[in-house]
XYZ file of N, CA and C in Angstrom:
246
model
N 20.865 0.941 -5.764
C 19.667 0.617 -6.522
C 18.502 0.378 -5.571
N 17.212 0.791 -5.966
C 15.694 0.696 -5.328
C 15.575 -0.819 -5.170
N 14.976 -0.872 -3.943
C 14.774 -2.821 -3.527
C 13.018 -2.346 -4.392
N 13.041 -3.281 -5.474
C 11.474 -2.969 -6.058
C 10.766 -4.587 -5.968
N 9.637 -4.051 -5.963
C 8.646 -5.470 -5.632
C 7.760 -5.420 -6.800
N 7.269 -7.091 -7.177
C 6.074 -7.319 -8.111
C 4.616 -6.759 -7.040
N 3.740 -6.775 -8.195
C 2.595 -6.501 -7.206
C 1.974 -7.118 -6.109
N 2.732 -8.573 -6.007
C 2.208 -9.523 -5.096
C 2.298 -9.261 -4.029
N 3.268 -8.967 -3.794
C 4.466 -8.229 -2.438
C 3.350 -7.199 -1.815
N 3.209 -6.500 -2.731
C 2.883 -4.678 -2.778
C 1.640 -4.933 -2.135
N 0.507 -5.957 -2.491
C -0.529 -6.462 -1.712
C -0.520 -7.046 -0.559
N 0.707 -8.040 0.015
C 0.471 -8.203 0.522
C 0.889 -7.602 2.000
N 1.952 -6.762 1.625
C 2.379 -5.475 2.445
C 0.934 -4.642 3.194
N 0.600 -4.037 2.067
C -0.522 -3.348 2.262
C -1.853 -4.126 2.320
N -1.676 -5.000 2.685
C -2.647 -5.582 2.755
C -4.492 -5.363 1.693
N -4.274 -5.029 0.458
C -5.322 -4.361 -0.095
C -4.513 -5.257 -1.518
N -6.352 -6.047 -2.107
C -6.197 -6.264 -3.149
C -5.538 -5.149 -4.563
N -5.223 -6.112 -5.578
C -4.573 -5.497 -6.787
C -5.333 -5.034 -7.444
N -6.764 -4.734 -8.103
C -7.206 -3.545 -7.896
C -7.734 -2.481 -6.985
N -7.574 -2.445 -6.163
C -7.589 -1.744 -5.142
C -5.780 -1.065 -5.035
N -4.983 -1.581 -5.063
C -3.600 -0.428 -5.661
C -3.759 0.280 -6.702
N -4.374 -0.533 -8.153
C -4.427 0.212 -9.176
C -5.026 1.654 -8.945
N -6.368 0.870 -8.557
C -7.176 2.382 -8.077
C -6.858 3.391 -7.302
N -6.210 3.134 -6.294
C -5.540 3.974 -5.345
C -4.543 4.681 -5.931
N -3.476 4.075 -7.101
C -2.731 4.231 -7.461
C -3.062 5.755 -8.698
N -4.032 5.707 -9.213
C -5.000 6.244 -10.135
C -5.082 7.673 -9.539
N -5.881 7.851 -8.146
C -5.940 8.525 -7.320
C -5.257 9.649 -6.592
N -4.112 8.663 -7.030
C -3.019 9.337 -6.333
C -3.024 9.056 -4.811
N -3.599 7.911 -4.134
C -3.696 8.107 -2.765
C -2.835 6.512 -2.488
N -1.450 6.234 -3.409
C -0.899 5.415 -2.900
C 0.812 5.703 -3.926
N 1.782 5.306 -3.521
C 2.827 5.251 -4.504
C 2.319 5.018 -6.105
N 3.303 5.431 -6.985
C 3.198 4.841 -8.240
C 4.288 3.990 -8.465
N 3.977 2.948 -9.268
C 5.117 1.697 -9.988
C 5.848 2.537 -10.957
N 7.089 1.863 -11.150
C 8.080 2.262 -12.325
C 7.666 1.161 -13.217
N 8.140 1.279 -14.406
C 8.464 0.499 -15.427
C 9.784 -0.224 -15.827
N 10.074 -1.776 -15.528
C 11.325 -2.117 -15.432
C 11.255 -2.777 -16.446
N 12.352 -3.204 -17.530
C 12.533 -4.413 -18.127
C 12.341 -5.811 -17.560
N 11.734 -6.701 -18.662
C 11.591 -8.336 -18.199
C 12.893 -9.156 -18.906
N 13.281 -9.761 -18.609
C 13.944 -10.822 -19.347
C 13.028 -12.093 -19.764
N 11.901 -12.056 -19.731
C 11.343 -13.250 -20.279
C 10.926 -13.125 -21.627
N 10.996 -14.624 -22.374
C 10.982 -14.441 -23.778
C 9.626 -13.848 -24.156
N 8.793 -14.390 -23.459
C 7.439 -13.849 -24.404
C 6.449 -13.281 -22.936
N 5.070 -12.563 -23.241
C 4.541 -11.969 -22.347
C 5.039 -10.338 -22.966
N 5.079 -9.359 -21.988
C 4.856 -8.159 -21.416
C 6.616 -7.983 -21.424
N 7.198 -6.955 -22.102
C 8.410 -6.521 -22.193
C 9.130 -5.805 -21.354
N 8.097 -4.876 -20.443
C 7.949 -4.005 -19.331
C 7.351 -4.854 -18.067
N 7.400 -4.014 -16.735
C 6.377 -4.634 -16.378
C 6.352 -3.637 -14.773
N 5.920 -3.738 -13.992
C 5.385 -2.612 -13.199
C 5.832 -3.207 -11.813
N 7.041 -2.395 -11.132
C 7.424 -2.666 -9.722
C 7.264 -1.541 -9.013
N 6.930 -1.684 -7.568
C 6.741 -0.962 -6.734
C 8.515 -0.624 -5.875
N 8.583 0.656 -5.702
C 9.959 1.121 -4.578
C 9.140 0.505 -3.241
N 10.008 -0.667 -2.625
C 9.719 -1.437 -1.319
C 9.402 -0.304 -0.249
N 10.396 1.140 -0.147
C 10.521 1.873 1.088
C 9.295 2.648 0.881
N 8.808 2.978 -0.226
C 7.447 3.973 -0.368
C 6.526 2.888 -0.334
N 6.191 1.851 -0.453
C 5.067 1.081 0.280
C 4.856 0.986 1.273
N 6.483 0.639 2.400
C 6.062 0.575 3.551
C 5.980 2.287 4.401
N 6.548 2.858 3.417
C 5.777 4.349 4.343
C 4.550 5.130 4.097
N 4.154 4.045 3.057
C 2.581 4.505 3.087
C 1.816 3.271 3.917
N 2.129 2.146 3.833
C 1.476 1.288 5.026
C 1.834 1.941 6.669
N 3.048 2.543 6.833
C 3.163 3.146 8.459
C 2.380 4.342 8.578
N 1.920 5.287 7.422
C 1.356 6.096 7.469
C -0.066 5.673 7.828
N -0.535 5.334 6.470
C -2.101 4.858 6.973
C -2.321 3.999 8.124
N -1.304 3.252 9.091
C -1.906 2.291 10.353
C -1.023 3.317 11.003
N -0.732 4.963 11.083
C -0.728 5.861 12.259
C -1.649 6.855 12.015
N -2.424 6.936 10.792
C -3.774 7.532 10.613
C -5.052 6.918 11.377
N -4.776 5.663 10.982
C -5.952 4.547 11.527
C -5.448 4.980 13.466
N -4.835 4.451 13.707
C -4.154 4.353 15.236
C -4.084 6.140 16.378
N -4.633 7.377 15.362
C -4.430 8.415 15.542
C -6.245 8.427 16.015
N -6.904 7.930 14.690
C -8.380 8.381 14.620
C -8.892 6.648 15.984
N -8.486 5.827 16.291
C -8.815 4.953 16.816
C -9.022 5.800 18.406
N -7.667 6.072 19.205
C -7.346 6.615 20.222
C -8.172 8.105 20.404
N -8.653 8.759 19.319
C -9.327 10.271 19.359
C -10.555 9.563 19.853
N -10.920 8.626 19.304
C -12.492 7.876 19.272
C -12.827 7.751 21.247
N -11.898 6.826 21.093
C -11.467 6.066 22.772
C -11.815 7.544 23.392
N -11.048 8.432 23.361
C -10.814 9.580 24.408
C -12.113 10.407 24.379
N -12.903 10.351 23.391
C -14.074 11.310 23.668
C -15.461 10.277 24.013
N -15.384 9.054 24.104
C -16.234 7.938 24.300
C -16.838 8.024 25.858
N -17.491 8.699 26.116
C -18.179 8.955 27.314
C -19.042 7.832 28.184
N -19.526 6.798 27.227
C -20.567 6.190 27.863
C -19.495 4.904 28.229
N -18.368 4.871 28.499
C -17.241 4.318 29.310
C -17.154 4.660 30.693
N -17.748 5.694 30.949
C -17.370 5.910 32.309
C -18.203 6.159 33.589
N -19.523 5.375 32.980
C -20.947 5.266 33.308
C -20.947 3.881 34.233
């Protein structure tokens, strides 16, 4: 079975507020949540978890995007060597 997380998790993994997943999520430029059953009596019958391993391989992705475009920056930075 999928290790799944509430959205709290999912934020604070990725460090990016909960709308800011939604939206991303919208986009298509982040995982999508499943729909799991609640056991609680009242509230929301469903409710929306994230797969733990596709969060964190979209958090390793985007901080080796970030870490790709950081180091390109560094290497063409000329007025370093002045």
């Amino acid at each position: 079975m999928k290790d799944l997380i509430p959205i709290d998790e999912v934020c604070r993994l990725a460090q990016v507020s909960k709308p800011t997943v939604y939206r991303k999520v919208k986009v298509g430029e982040f995982p999508s949540p499943v729909k799991v059953p609640t056991t609680a009596s009242r509230g929301p019958k469903m409710v929306n978890r994230w797969d733990r391993g596709a969060v964190l391989a979209w958090c390793f992705k985007k901080n080796a995007e970030r870490t790709a475009v950081d180091v390109a920056v560094e290497e063409t930075d000329e007025h370093w060597d002045a």
